[in-house]
């Protein structure tokens, strides 16, 4: 039977039908954008446990693979059937990986939360004294301008009253619950949906780790069924690159931030600075954000210490500067290496762009995500240039004036090409015509 796609008129009719269908779809998409967004939000809420489980499974993937490599020979020696041994090995290693993650999470929370709550409560107890000092300082500063002083005092009184009410009515009671050990009860009563997300997420993480080889095989099968072989190979290569960039960056950044938080805790304890646990957590968490993370964490921490002792705040600023030099020049490159390959400008651009779109999560994943997009665009450009027979080396284009249309040879910038237009015109007038040239009738 003759293939209808070989018929020119059939292809034209099919193209026209697809254009009309896509136009109608786009029209209804824009016309019903609110309903579509609502549906997407509901779908996102339903799939949130699986999203959480995927994130946990992806973070635990290096631990899971390491356990598989270490324990698989032992399982194969004990169990005679290889398939059964591998299946049991995957199940046990996935359970061990998730259990290890839960134990680390519970240990960190049990150590950090009480001390963190104690630091914040201590700060809240001293807050009235800090507010009084600030009010006196503002009064003395603007004593020569009574109108401005009165307006500032009213504004300051309103802000300080709201801050004190929030601290006394909401923050402190919740922290006292944590200190009394009633955190689990209040958590269950106030965040049942979150508990459901965490529970289902961890269960799905076990399934994802245990079935990752099957999911990978099904994905490859689907790709090769949808695309030509060369295209499918390129898709798989790009997916491996995405995994390399994301896995290396996120895992390395988490380890780097954990080490920085521990160094901050030990150093601040030695220097006897206030709010050791609180500031260590702030520095460690914000360090996950590339480029801007150190500033985001250091500024509020410095303000907190300054309220207690300006001199200690100076010590803290010096310590943070030394710490960030160590992290940026020694620890970070040692752990992360050149995992993204992005220049500093594009790192800053990616953080601002994805941070503005997706908040804290966007600031964390923005750099590896933009690295993948940048690499994809760069690959498309280089392949297009190679098809045209044009050089793809970026450094060659720095001194390029133009490319010869016939030979595709790179013509560098010469003295004539950079000269002003008036100079070029004068040189053209000075040129002598060829001897055999004759005027045309």
CSV table of C-alpha atoms in Angstrom, one decimal:
chain,number,residue,atom,x,y,z
A,1,UNK,CA,0.0,0.0,0.0
A,2,UNK,CA,1.3,3.4,-1.0
A,3,UNK,CA,2.4,5.6,2.0
A,4,UNK,CA,0.1,8.7,2.0
A,5,UNK,CA,2.9,10.9,3.4
A,6,UNK,CA,4.6,10.5,0.0
A,7,UNK,CA,1.8,12.5,-1.6
A,8,UNK,CA,2.5,16.2,-1.8
A,9,UNK,CA,-1.1,17.2,-1.5
A,10,UNK,CA,-1.6,15.1,1.5
A,11,UNK,CA,1.3,16.7,3.3
A,12,UNK,CA,0.0,20.2,2.4
A,13,UNK,CA,-3.5,19.3,3.7
A,14,UNK,CA,-2.0,17.8,6.9
A,15,UNK,CA,0.2,20.9,7.5
A,16,UNK,CA,-2.8,23.2,7.0
A,17,UNK,CA,-4.9,21.2,9.4
A,18,UNK,CA,-2.2,21.2,12.1
A,19,UNK,CA,-1.8,25.0,11.7
A,20,UNK,CA,-5.5,25.5,12.2
A,21,UNK,CA,-5.7,23.1,15.1
A,22,UNK,CA,-2.7,24.8,16.9
A,23,UNK,CA,-4.3,28.2,16.2
A,24,UNK,CA,-7.6,27.1,17.8
A,25,UNK,CA,-5.7,25.6,20.7
A,26,UNK,CA,-3.7,28.7,21.3
A,27,UNK,CA,-6.8,30.9,21.2
A,28,UNK,CA,-8.6,28.8,23.8
A,29,UNK,CA,-5.4,28.6,25.9
A,30,UNK,CA,-5.2,32.4,26.2
A,31,UNK,CA,-9.0,32.8,26.5
A,32,UNK,CA,-9.2,30.3,29.4
A,33,UNK,CA,-5.8,31.0,30.9
A,34,UNK,CA,-7.2,31.4,34.5
A,35,UNK,CA,-9.0,28.1,34.3
A,36,UNK,CA,-5.9,26.4,32.9
A,37,UNK,CA,-3.7,27.8,35.6
A,38,UNK,CA,-6.1,26.7,38.3
A,39,UNK,CA,-6.1,23.2,36.9
A,40,UNK,CA,-2.3,23.2,36.8
A,41,UNK,CA,-2.1,24.4,40.4
A,42,UNK,CA,-4.5,21.5,41.5
A,43,UNK,CA,-2.4,19.0,39.5
A,44,UNK,CA,0.7,20.4,41.1
A,45,UNK,CA,-0.8,20.0,44.5
A,46,UNK,CA,-1.9,16.4,43.8
A,47,UNK,CA,1.6,15.5,42.4
A,48,UNK,CA,3.5,17.3,45.2
A,49,UNK,CA,4.3,14.0,47.1
A,50,UNK,CA,5.7,12.4,44.0
A,51,UNK,CA,7.7,15.6,43.3
A,52,UNK,CA,9.1,15.5,46.8
A,53,UNK,CA,9.9,11.8,46.4
A,54,UNK,CA,11.7,12.4,43.1
A,55,UNK,CA,13.8,15.1,44.7
A,56,UNK,CA,14.7,12.8,47.7
A,57,UNK,CA,15.5,9.9,45.4
A,58,UNK,CA,17.6,12.1,43.1
A,59,UNK,CA,19.6,13.4,46.1
A,60,UNK,CA,20.1,9.9,47.4
A,61,UNK,CA,21.1,8.4,44.1
A,62,UNK,CA,24.9,8.6,44.8
A,63,UNK,CA,24.4,6.8,48.1
A,64,UNK,CA,22.1,4.2,46.5
A,65,UNK,CA,24.6,3.5,43.7
A,66,UNK,CA,27.5,3.2,46.2
A,67,UNK,CA,25.6,0.7,48.3
A,68,UNK,CA,24.6,-1.3,45.2
A,69,UNK,CA,28.3,-1.6,44.1
A,70,UNK,CA,29.4,-2.6,47.6
A,71,UNK,CA,26.7,-5.1,48.4
A,72,UNK,CA,25.8,-6.7,45.1
A,73,UNK,CA,28.8,-9.3,45.1
A,74,UNK,CA,27.8,-10.3,48.6
A,75,UNK,CA,24.1,-10.9,47.6
A,76,UNK,CA,25.2,-12.8,44.5
A,77,UNK,CA,27.3,-15.2,46.6
A,78,UNK,CA,24.4,-15.8,49.1
A,79,UNK,CA,21.5,-16.1,46.6
A,80,UNK,CA,22.1,-18.5,43.7
A,81,UNK,CA,19.6,-16.9,41.4
A,82,UNK,CA,21.1,-13.6,39.9
A,83,UNK,CA,17.9,-11.9,39.1
A,84,UNK,CA,16.4,-12.5,42.6
A,85,UNK,CA,19.7,-11.4,44.2
A,86,UNK,CA,19.8,-8.2,42.3
A,87,UNK,CA,16.1,-7.5,43.0
A,88,UNK,CA,16.5,-8.0,46.7
A,89,UNK,CA,19.7,-6.0,46.7
A,90,UNK,CA,18.0,-3.0,45.1
A,91,UNK,CA,15.1,-3.2,47.6
A,92,UNK,CA,17.4,-3.3,50.7
A,93,UNK,CA,19.7,-0.6,49.4
A,94,UNK,CA,16.8,1.7,48.6
A,95,UNK,CA,15.3,1.2,52.1
A,96,UNK,CA,18.7,1.8,53.7
A,97,UNK,CA,19.3,5.0,51.6
A,98,UNK,CA,15.9,6.5,52.6
A,99,UNK,CA,16.4,5.4,56.2
A,100,UNK,CA,19.8,7.0,56.3
A,101,UNK,CA,18.3,10.2,55.0
A,102,UNK,CA,15.6,10.2,57.6
A,103,UNK,CA,18.0,9.6,60.4
A,104,UNK,CA,20.3,12.4,59.3
A,105,UNK,CA,17.2,14.7,59.0
A,106,UNK,CA,15.9,13.8,62.4
A,107,UNK,CA,19.3,14.1,64.0
A,108,UNK,CA,19.9,17.6,62.5
A,109,UNK,CA,16.4,18.8,63.5
A,110,UNK,CA,16.7,17.5,67.0
A,111,UNK,CA,20.0,19.2,67.5
A,112,UNK,CA,19.3,22.4,65.6
A,113,UNK,CA,15.6,23.2,66.4
A,114,UNK,CA,15.9,23.5,70.3
A,115,UNK,CA,19.1,25.7,70.1
A,116,UNK,CA,17.6,27.7,67.2
A,117,UNK,CA,14.5,28.3,69.2
A,118,UNK,CA,16.5,29.2,72.3
A,119,UNK,CA,18.6,31.8,70.3
A,120,UNK,CA,15.4,33.4,68.8
A,121,UNK,CA,13.7,33.5,72.2
A,122,UNK,CA,16.8,35.2,73.7
A,123,UNK,CA,16.7,37.7,70.8
A,124,UNK,CA,13.0,38.4,71.4
A,125,UNK,CA,13.7,39.0,75.1
A,126,UNK,CA,16.3,41.5,74.3
A,127,UNK,CA,14.3,43.1,71.5
A,128,UNK,CA,12.6,45.8,73.7
A,129,UNK,CA,16.0,47.0,74.9
A,130,UNK,CA,17.3,47.1,71.3
A,131,UNK,CA,14.2,49.1,70.2
A,132,UNK,CA,14.7,51.6,73.0
A,133,UNK,CA,18.3,52.1,72.1
A,134,UNK,CA,17.4,52.6,68.5
A,135,UNK,CA,14.7,55.1,69.4
A,136,UNK,CA,17.1,57.2,71.5
A,137,UNK,CA,19.6,57.1,68.7
A,138,UNK,CA,17.1,58.3,66.1
A,139,UNK,CA,15.9,61.1,68.5
A,140,UNK,CA,19.5,62.4,69.0
A,141,UNK,CA,20.2,62.1,65.3
A,142,UNK,CA,17.2,64.2,64.1
A,143,UNK,CA,17.0,66.5,67.1
A,144,UNK,CA,17.6,69.5,64.8
A,145,UNK,CA,14.5,68.7,62.7
A,146,UNK,CA,11.5,68.4,64.9
A,147,UNK,CA,9.0,67.6,62.1
A,148,UNK,CA,11.1,64.8,60.6
A,149,UNK,CA,11.8,63.5,64.1
A,150,UNK,CA,8.1,63.3,65.0
A,151,UNK,CA,7.3,61.5,61.7
A,152,UNK,CA,10.1,59.0,62.2
A,153,UNK,CA,9.1,58.4,65.8
A,154,UNK,CA,5.5,57.7,64.8
A,155,UNK,CA,6.6,55.3,62.0
A,156,UNK,CA,9.1,53.6,64.3
A,157,UNK,CA,6.5,53.2,67.1
A,158,UNK,CA,4.1,51.6,64.7
A,159,UNK,CA,6.7,49.2,63.3
A,160,UNK,CA,8.1,48.3,66.7
A,161,UNK,CA,4.6,47.7,68.1
A,162,UNK,CA,3.7,45.4,65.2
A,163,UNK,CA,7.0,43.5,65.6
A,164,UNK,CA,6.5,43.1,69.3
A,165,UNK,CA,2.9,41.9,68.9
A,166,UNK,CA,4.0,39.3,66.3
A,167,UNK,CA,6.8,38.1,68.4
A,168,UNK,CA,4.8,37.8,71.6
A,169,UNK,CA,1.6,36.4,70.1
A,170,UNK,CA,2.9,34.1,67.4
A,171,UNK,CA,6.6,33.4,67.3
A,172,UNK,CA,7.4,33.0,71.0
A,173,UNK,CA,4.4,30.6,71.8
A,174,UNK,CA,5.3,28.4,68.9
A,175,UNK,CA,9.0,28.3,69.9
A,176,UNK,CA,8.0,27.5,73.5
A,177,UNK,CA,6.1,24.5,72.1
A,178,UNK,CA,9.3,23.4,70.4
A,179,UNK,CA,11.3,23.8,73.6
A,180,UNK,CA,8.7,21.8,75.6
A,181,UNK,CA,8.9,18.9,73.2
A,182,UNK,CA,5.4,19.3,71.9
A,183,UNK,CA,6.5,20.0,68.4
A,184,UNK,CA,5.3,16.7,66.9
A,185,UNK,CA,1.8,17.2,68.2
A,186,UNK,CA,1.5,20.8,67.0
A,187,UNK,CA,3.1,19.8,63.7
A,188,UNK,CA,0.6,17.0,63.1
A,189,UNK,CA,-2.4,19.1,64.1
A,190,UNK,CA,-1.4,22.1,62.0
A,191,UNK,CA,0.3,20.5,59.0
A,192,UNK,CA,-1.4,17.2,58.2
A,193,UNK,CA,-1.1,17.8,54.5
A,194,UNK,CA,2.6,18.4,54.8
A,195,UNK,CA,3.0,15.1,56.8
A,196,UNK,CA,1.1,13.3,54.1
A,197,UNK,CA,3.4,14.8,51.4
A,198,UNK,CA,6.5,13.7,53.4
A,199,UNK,CA,5.2,10.2,54.1
A,200,UNK,CA,4.0,9.5,50.5
A,201,UNK,CA,7.2,11.2,49.2
A,202,UNK,CA,9.5,8.9,51.1
A,203,UNK,CA,7.5,5.8,50.1
A,204,UNK,CA,7.6,7.0,46.4
A,205,UNK,CA,11.4,7.6,46.8
A,206,UNK,CA,11.9,4.0,47.8
A,207,UNK,CA,9.9,2.8,44.8
A,208,UNK,CA,11.8,5.2,42.5
A,209,UNK,CA,15.2,4.1,43.7
A,210,UNK,CA,14.3,0.4,43.6
A,211,UNK,CA,12.9,0.8,40.0
A,212,UNK,CA,15.3,3.3,38.6
A,213,UNK,CA,16.8,0.9,36.1
A,214,UNK,CA,13.3,-0.1,34.8
A,215,UNK,CA,12.2,3.6,34.5
A,216,UNK,CA,15.5,4.3,32.7
A,217,UNK,CA,14.9,1.4,30.2
A,218,UNK,CA,11.3,2.5,29.6
A,219,UNK,CA,12.4,6.1,29.0
A,220,UNK,CA,15.0,5.0,26.4
A,221,UNK,CA,12.5,2.7,24.8
A,222,UNK,CA,10.0,5.6,24.5
A,223,UNK,CA,12.7,8.0,23.0
A,224,UNK,CA,13.8,5.5,20.4
A,225,UNK,CA,10.2,4.9,19.4
A,226,UNK,CA,9.5,8.6,18.9
A,227,UNK,CA,12.6,9.8,17.1
A,228,UNK,CA,15.0,8.7,14.5
A,229,UNK,CA,18.0,6.7,15.7
A,230,UNK,CA,20.5,9.7,15.4
A,231,UNK,CA,18.1,12.1,17.0
A,232,UNK,CA,17.4,9.6,19.9
A,233,UNK,CA,21.1,9.2,20.5
A,234,UNK,CA,21.5,13.0,20.7
A,235,UNK,CA,18.5,13.2,23.1
A,236,UNK,CA,20.1,10.6,25.4
A,237,UNK,CA,23.4,12.3,25.2
A,238,UNK,CA,21.8,15.6,26.2
A,239,UNK,CA,19.9,13.9,29.1
A,240,UNK,CA,23.1,12.5,30.4
A,241,UNK,CA,24.7,15.9,30.3
A,242,UNK,CA,21.7,17.4,32.2
A,243,UNK,CA,22.1,14.7,34.9
A,244,UNK,CA,25.8,15.3,35.1
A,245,UNK,CA,25.3,19.1,35.6
A,246,UNK,CA,22.4,18.9,38.0
A,247,UNK,CA,23.7,15.9,40.0
A,248,UNK,CA,27.2,17.3,40.3
A,249,UNK,CA,26.1,20.8,41.2
A,250,UNK,CA,23.3,20.2,43.6
A,251,UNK,CA,25.0,17.3,45.5
A,252,UNK,CA,28.3,19.2,45.7
A,253,UNK,CA,26.6,22.4,46.8
A,254,UNK,CA,24.7,20.7,49.6
A,255,UNK,CA,28.0,19.1,50.8
A,256,UNK,CA,29.8,22.5,50.5
A,257,UNK,CA,27.1,24.3,52.4
A,258,UNK,CA,27.1,21.7,55.2
A,259,UNK,CA,30.8,22.1,55.7
A,260,UNK,CA,30.5,25.9,55.7
A,261,UNK,CA,27.8,25.7,58.3
A,262,UNK,CA,29.9,23.4,60.5
A,263,UNK,CA,33.0,25.7,60.1
A,264,UNK,CA,30.8,28.7,61.1
A,265,UNK,CA,29.5,26.9,64.2
A,266,UNK,CA,33.0,25.9,65.4
A,267,UNK,CA,34.6,29.3,64.6
A,268,UNK,CA,31.8,31.3,66.2
A,269,UNK,CA,32.0,29.1,69.3
A,270,UNK,CA,35.7,29.7,69.6
A,271,UNK,CA,35.3,33.5,69.1
A,272,UNK,CA,32.4,33.5,71.6
A,273,UNK,CA,30.0,35.3,69.3
A,274,UNK,CA,26.3,35.4,70.0
A,275,UNK,CA,23.6,33.4,68.3
A,276,UNK,CA,26.0,30.7,67.2
A,277,UNK,CA,23.4,28.1,66.1
A,278,UNK,CA,21.0,30.6,64.5
A,279,UNK,CA,23.7,32.3,62.4
A,280,UNK,CA,25.4,29.0,61.5
A,281,UNK,CA,22.1,27.7,60.1
A,282,UNK,CA,21.6,31.0,58.2
A,283,UNK,CA,25.1,30.9,56.7
A,284,UNK,CA,24.8,27.2,55.8
A,285,UNK,CA,21.4,27.5,54.2
A,286,UNK,CA,22.0,30.7,52.2
A,287,UNK,CA,25.4,29.3,51.0
A,288,UNK,CA,23.4,26.9,48.8
A,289,UNK,CA,22.6,30.0,46.6
A,290,UNK,CA,25.6,30.7,44.3
A,291,UNK,CA,27.1,34.1,44.1
A,292,UNK,CA,24.5,36.0,46.2
A,293,UNK,CA,24.3,33.4,49.0
A,294,UNK,CA,27.1,34.7,51.2
A,295,UNK,CA,25.8,38.3,51.1
A,296,UNK,CA,22.2,37.2,51.8
A,297,UNK,CA,23.3,35.3,54.9
A,298,UNK,CA,26.0,37.6,56.2
A,299,UNK,CA,23.9,40.9,56.1
A,300,UNK,CA,21.1,39.9,58.6
A,301,UNK,CA,23.6,37.9,60.7
A,302,UNK,CA,25.8,41.0,61.0
A,303,UNK,CA,22.8,43.1,62.0
A,304,UNK,CA,21.9,40.6,64.8
A,305,UNK,CA,25.4,40.6,66.2
A,306,UNK,CA,25.7,44.4,65.9
A,307,UNK,CA,22.6,44.8,68.2
A,308,UNK,CA,24.6,42.9,70.9
A,309,UNK,CA,28.1,44.3,70.3
A,310,UNK,CA,29.3,46.4,67.4
A,311,UNK,CA,32.9,45.2,68.0
A,312,UNK,CA,31.8,41.6,67.7
A,313,UNK,CA,30.0,42.5,64.5
A,314,UNK,CA,33.3,43.7,63.1
A,315,UNK,CA,35.0,40.4,64.1
A,316,UNK,CA,32.1,38.5,62.4
A,317,UNK,CA,32.5,40.5,59.1
A,318,UNK,CA,36.2,39.7,59.1
A,319,UNK,CA,35.5,36.0,59.7
A,320,UNK,CA,32.9,35.8,57.0
A,321,UNK,CA,35.2,37.5,54.5
A,322,UNK,CA,38.0,34.9,55.3
A,323,UNK,CA,35.4,32.1,55.2
A,324,UNK,CA,34.1,33.1,51.8
A,325,UNK,CA,37.6,33.4,50.4
A,326,UNK,CA,38.3,29.9,51.6
A,327,UNK,CA,35.0,28.6,50.2
A,328,UNK,CA,35.3,30.4,46.8
A,329,UNK,CA,39.0,29.6,46.2
A,330,UNK,CA,39.6,26.3,47.9
A,331,UNK,CA,36.6,24.4,49.2
A,332,UNK,CA,34.1,25.2,46.5
A,333,UNK,CA,36.4,24.4,43.5
A,334,UNK,CA,37.6,21.3,45.2
A,335,UNK,CA,34.0,19.9,45.7
A,336,UNK,CA,32.2,21.4,42.7
A,337,UNK,CA,35.0,21.9,40.2
A,338,UNK,CA,33.8,23.5,36.9
A,339,UNK,CA,30.4,21.7,37.1
A,340,UNK,CA,28.5,24.4,35.1
A,341,UNK,CA,31.1,26.0,32.9
A,342,UNK,CA,29.2,29.4,33.1
A,343,UNK,CA,31.0,32.7,33.3
A,344,UNK,CA,30.3,34.9,36.4
A,345,UNK,CA,28.0,37.2,34.4
A,346,UNK,CA,25.7,34.3,33.4
A,347,UNK,CA,25.7,32.9,36.9
A,348,UNK,CA,24.4,36.2,38.2
A,349,UNK,CA,21.9,36.5,35.4
A,350,UNK,CA,20.6,33.0,36.0
A,351,UNK,CA,20.2,33.6,39.8
A,352,UNK,CA,18.3,36.8,39.2
A,353,UNK,CA,16.1,35.4,36.5
A,354,UNK,CA,15.1,32.1,38.0
A,355,UNK,CA,15.0,33.6,41.5
A,356,UNK,CA,12.5,36.2,40.4
A,357,UNK,CA,10.4,33.5,38.7
A,358,UNK,CA,10.6,30.7,41.3
A,359,UNK,CA,11.9,32.2,44.5
A,360,UNK,CA,14.4,30.3,46.7
A,361,UNK,CA,14.2,27.1,44.6
A,362,UNK,CA,14.8,29.1,41.5
A,363,UNK,CA,18.0,30.6,43.0
A,364,UNK,CA,19.3,27.2,43.9
A,365,UNK,CA,18.6,25.3,40.6
A,366,UNK,CA,18.8,28.4,38.3
A,367,UNK,CA,22.5,28.0,37.7
A,368,UNK,CA,22.6,24.4,36.5
A,369,UNK,CA,19.3,24.9,34.6
A,370,UNK,CA,20.7,27.9,32.8
A,371,UNK,CA,23.9,25.9,32.1
A,372,UNK,CA,21.9,23.3,30.4
A,373,UNK,CA,20.0,25.9,28.3
A,374,UNK,CA,23.3,27.7,27.5
A,375,UNK,CA,24.9,24.4,26.4
A,376,UNK,CA,21.9,23.4,24.2
A,377,UNK,CA,21.9,26.8,22.4
A,378,UNK,CA,25.7,26.7,22.0
A,379,UNK,CA,25.4,23.2,20.6
A,380,UNK,CA,22.7,24.2,18.1
A,381,UNK,CA,24.8,27.2,17.0
A,382,UNK,CA,28.0,25.2,16.5
A,383,UNK,CA,26.2,22.4,14.6
A,384,UNK,CA,24.6,25.0,12.3
A,385,UNK,CA,28.0,26.7,11.6
A,386,UNK,CA,29.6,23.3,10.9
A,387,UNK,CA,26.9,22.5,8.4
A,388,UNK,CA,27.6,25.7,6.6
A,389,UNK,CA,31.4,25.0,6.7
A,390,UNK,CA,32.0,28.0,8.9
A,391,UNK,CA,34.5,28.0,11.9
A,392,UNK,CA,32.8,27.6,15.3
A,393,UNK,CA,35.6,28.6,17.6
A,394,UNK,CA,34.4,31.7,19.5
A,395,UNK,CA,37.9,33.2,19.9
A,396,UNK,CA,38.2,33.4,16.1
A,397,UNK,CA,35.2,35.9,16.0
A,398,UNK,CA,37.0,38.4,18.2
A,399,UNK,CA,39.2,39.7,15.4
A,400,UNK,CA,36.7,38.9,12.6
A,401,UNK,CA,35.7,41.5,10.1
A,402,UNK,CA,33.7,39.3,7.8
A,403,UNK,CA,33.6,35.8,6.3
A,404,UNK,CA,34.1,35.2,2.6
A,405,UNK,CA,30.8,34.1,1.0
A,406,UNK,CA,32.4,31.6,-1.3
A,407,UNK,CA,35.4,30.1,0.5
A,408,UNK,CA,34.0,30.7,4.1
A,409,UNK,CA,37.4,32.0,5.0
A,410,UNK,CA,37.6,34.2,8.1
A,411,UNK,CA,38.8,37.7,7.1
A,412,UNK,CA,40.3,39.5,10.1
A,413,UNK,CA,39.9,43.2,10.9
A,414,UNK,CA,42.3,45.3,8.9
A,415,UNK,CA,43.4,48.9,9.1
A,416,UNK,CA,41.0,49.9,6.3
A,417,UNK,CA,38.0,48.2,8.0
A,418,UNK,CA,38.4,50.2,11.3
A,419,UNK,CA,39.2,53.5,9.6
A,420,UNK,CA,36.5,56.3,9.7
A,421,UNK,CA,34.2,56.7,6.7
A,422,UNK,CA,35.9,59.9,5.6
A,423,UNK,CA,39.3,58.3,5.6
A,424,UNK,CA,38.0,55.4,3.6
A,425,UNK,CA,36.5,57.8,1.0
A,426,UNK,CA,39.7,59.8,0.7
A,427,UNK,CA,41.7,56.6,0.1
A,428,UNK,CA,39.2,55.5,-2.5
A,429,UNK,CA,39.6,58.9,-4.4
A,430,UNK,CA,43.4,58.5,-4.4
A,431,UNK,CA,43.3,55.1,-6.1
A,432,UNK,CA,44.6,55.2,-9.7
A,433,UNK,CA,42.4,53.6,-12.4
A,434,UNK,CA,43.9,50.6,-14.2
A,435,UNK,CA,46.0,51.5,-17.3
A,436,UNK,CA,43.7,49.4,-19.7
A,437,UNK,CA,40.6,50.9,-18.3
A,438,UNK,CA,38.6,52.9,-20.9
A,439,UNK,CA,35.5,55.0,-20.4
A,440,UNK,CA,32.2,53.5,-21.2
A,441,UNK,CA,29.9,55.1,-23.7
